[in-house]
Amino acid sequence: MANRRAPFKQGRKGGKKQPYMSKDMKKKLKKELANRPPKTKYQRSLKHIERGQEAIQAQKRQIEAERKYRQTANSSTIGYASSDSDESDGDGAGAKGTFEDLAAEFNDQIGQVIDSESDESDESAMDSEAEEMVDEEELEGDELEEQEELEQMEESDGGPDASNSEDDDAEEAETADEESDEDEALLPDEEDLSSDEDEETSNDPYLLHTAHNLSPAMVEALAAEPPRIESSTMSFGSLGNVYVELPKCRNAGSNRSSDVKGIFAKERYAKPGTLPTVPEVSDEDTIDWTELHVKDRIVRNMTEEMDALQRDTFAILNGYQDLHYPQRSFENADRLRYVYCLHALNHVLKAVSKIQHHTIKLTTNKAAGKKKPAEDQFRRRLKEKKQVKVGEEPTVGEEFRDQGFVRPKVLIVVPFRESALQCVTILKRLFAGEQEKSVMNWKRFTEEYGGGSSLHFPRRNPKPADYERTFAGNIDDNFRLGIAFNRSTMKLYAKYYSSDVIIASPLGLRMAIGAKGEKHRDYDFLASIELLIIDQAEVCYVQNWDHVLHVMEHLHHQPKSTEYTEFSRVREWCLNGWSKFYRQTVLLSAFELPEFRWLFNKHFHNYRGKVRSCKRTLTGTIKHVVVRVPQNFQRVETTTLDGAGAARFSHFLNVVLPQARTVSMARCMIYVPSYFDFIRLRNHFKKEELSFTQICEYTTDAKIARARDMFYHGSKHFLLYSERAHYFRRHRIRGVRHLILYAPPVFPHFYPELVNLMMKEHQNPHDGVDDESMTVTVLYTAYDTYQLAEMVGAPRAKAMIKAPRSVHRFTTDQK
């Protein structure tokens, strides 16, 4: 029993006892200390700063006390010496003649001097004592005690290990560097910290668009069915004539908020949209990006000069108005992509910087608690429960409303991975310049989204130029990519709810959202989209337009889960369900379609207004027809849009098909734009047992080759050919003598391409058919105005729809 170790041993600090620990317990404690999350640079330096401040304040208090003590001692001595000679001339200190009275008075004076700072000294002493107690009790809060424990363990083990200490120092240095990088990444830009301007006086379009709620009159105008708007047409530089729609509020000349009484009278509502302003071009052709409120980080990485089209487009986007531009082409595609990526990045960086700035303010206020004196501002706050007294007014903390329900703010919808690669490349160049280290997962991204074209373009019989440019690169149409931005990093492949920008295809979003009735569905990440960009809308249309409509229907729903929502930071207009009125939507397409116009009218709800470029085609694509063949356009009479399909099918069966079944109309190809009409015609031909073959987008290569061979050699009378098959494969169908277009093609350049298939070099020289007997027939209704205008020109299309006669003939000479 005498040799048995005591359960406690004396520590090095003033008799503090340390519990006995075996070697296994020490190893376990070392592992626990090693697995702890590393402290940040701020946490490691906070204690040293606090102790330094306390030491300085203690020295100041000691010097001040000594100075006052000397002054008091000198004054009391003088008073005592003069009290005997002249009692009536004393200052009050000499009014008392005895030594006991002078000593009492002297002690009282010293007490008064010391009591003037006694509160601060007592409070600081209590705080320091409490901190030492907390630090000694909590292992995570004191680095000195950890060091003492480790030294004690090393002493009991027989001495420190030099190699382990070096490794620990190296690990600490690495973690310190990582922590400093993380701290730097969590801080906003210096310009945001220094410029905390008032949102009410700021001219930044981002703040003007998102900082305030809508007035009751504005909400009433936007929620009306149909919305109350005022429209106008204006010339806008390189965009040509644009059609502008602005919400029209009742009593627009008066301020509705002035009629409201109470606290609501102080609320400042969002300003309604105005007509866009055409940017002025100076002689030097330079742009002042500071006036446009573009982030400096973006400006210093911009190496390209913007042309007139880019300046005019950015002027509308920077004003946070919706835009539909139906004149996108291969020539201006890169320029338009550069503009909307610039606007999206500028929007995200402003939002992220504002959120980080407010987060630091809230964290600072929370850590500080109540306002402390200047010498005590670095002291750690004790965790004490505040007792609320009866009748005490509650204190309201600072509140910032700068977020939505979830983090994703920008959604870019593109059809192919190649398009996503080009968008991310522009974002990378604008954000990081040539520093690839600032972009995380860049190598993985280039491997998955690059890799060259997945299609083979033959050289002997080359495909059309537009086909090769459309399907160049990776054409996978099922992808989703999240991008998160911080102060110094751009992270690819971020999770949906941790992303700022989501780039996806319509099919990828449809699969992520799910269909109605599925068990696992998730579309909460679309609840707070502030900027929606749909590029290459015509390609998305031919893929499946229902996917785009499905995405539009699931925007801005109230989240089912609040896991990623911080309600104290959510904007009021998000809580009110007005997010769709604040969303800016950009739609870029190569031509006009009724589906695009319907999307513009029904799903563009921006309270700032919306702008549509007016495209007026004068001649159309019919001018590119080189074959001398009569082209007959037959109008199908219908009164309603719902009955247009039935009227077209009836006209085809009663008027067109009886003539096409004759022997003189052999080798007749029927071009069908809609797949539903294709199925309808195919079922009818099977029912009537007509001689036909078919090619659609789902037909295998072997069956396509067989169908083309039978049609070329005349063993089949009809060939049913779908537009989607022609778009994705672009076959040169040989042997066509008669062409029937069941409806005007969606892609206007397909019309001359199909008619020119009837050239002599594509015909079978052994069929014995005269070349002069070839015909072209096109069926159209009054609801095919956009497609018809792209084919024959807007003036002719308008005349053909309103003309009393229903048949119009064009020849190659009359183009």
XYZ file of N, CA, C and O in Angstrom, residues 666-668 690-694 706-707 709-719:
84
model
N -46.473 9.712 -107.678
C -45.582 8.737 -107.059
C -44.335 9.432 -106.516
O -43.949 10.514 -106.946
N -43.685 8.729 -105.558
C -42.517 9.270 -104.852
C -42.869 10.608 -104.187
O -42.229 11.626 -104.408
N -43.878 10.552 -103.349
C -44.380 11.730 -102.633
C -43.908 11.655 -101.171
O -44.223 10.687 -100.465
N -52.221 1.881 -97.215
C -51.552 2.603 -98.283
C -50.094 2.161 -98.379
O -49.509 1.661 -97.415
N -49.503 2.367 -99.537
C -48.107 2.020 -99.771
C -47.239 3.165 -99.246
O -47.125 4.222 -99.885
N -46.642 2.935 -98.106
C -45.838 4.007 -97.503
C -44.730 3.385 -96.662
O -44.784 2.219 -96.272
N -43.737 4.201 -96.368
C -42.693 3.901 -95.401
C -42.492 5.148 -94.531
O -42.998 6.219 -94.855
N -41.750 4.989 -93.463
C -41.691 6.082 -92.484
C -40.274 6.225 -91.938
O -39.523 5.251 -91.858
N -33.263 1.181 -95.073
C -34.223 0.384 -95.862
C -35.349 1.259 -96.409
O -35.756 1.125 -97.577
N -35.847 2.190 -95.581
C -36.925 3.073 -96.032
C -36.441 4.003 -97.142
O -37.164 4.224 -98.136
N -34.068 3.411 -99.294
C -33.838 2.621 -100.513
C -35.162 2.295 -101.205
O -35.268 2.401 -102.442
N -36.187 1.903 -100.447
C -37.481 1.586 -101.059
C -38.115 2.818 -101.679
O -38.727 2.740 -102.753
N -37.981 3.957 -101.041
C -38.580 5.164 -101.597
C -37.837 5.609 -102.852
O -38.450 6.069 -103.831
N -36.518 5.470 -102.882
C -35.738 5.914 -104.032
C -36.042 5.063 -105.262
O -36.127 5.596 -106.386
N -36.227 3.765 -105.076
C -36.475 2.877 -106.202
C -37.957 2.746 -106.508
O -38.328 1.976 -107.421
N -38.812 3.444 -105.801
C -40.219 3.484 -106.163
C -41.052 2.334 -105.644
O -42.220 2.195 -106.046
N -40.540 1.501 -104.747
C -41.350 0.406 -104.223
C -42.361 0.883 -103.186
O -43.295 0.153 -102.862
N -42.223 2.082 -102.694
C -43.188 2.680 -101.782
C -43.624 4.021 -102.358
O -42.812 4.821 -102.836
N -44.944 4.259 -102.265
C -45.515 5.459 -102.867
C -45.255 6.693 -101.987
O -44.894 7.755 -102.507
N -45.460 6.551 -100.674
C -45.323 7.673 -99.740
C -44.133 7.435 -98.795
O -43.778 6.296 -98.494
N -43.603 8.538 -98.336
C -42.597 8.533 -97.271
C -43.033 9.551 -96.223
O -43.072 10.764 -96.502
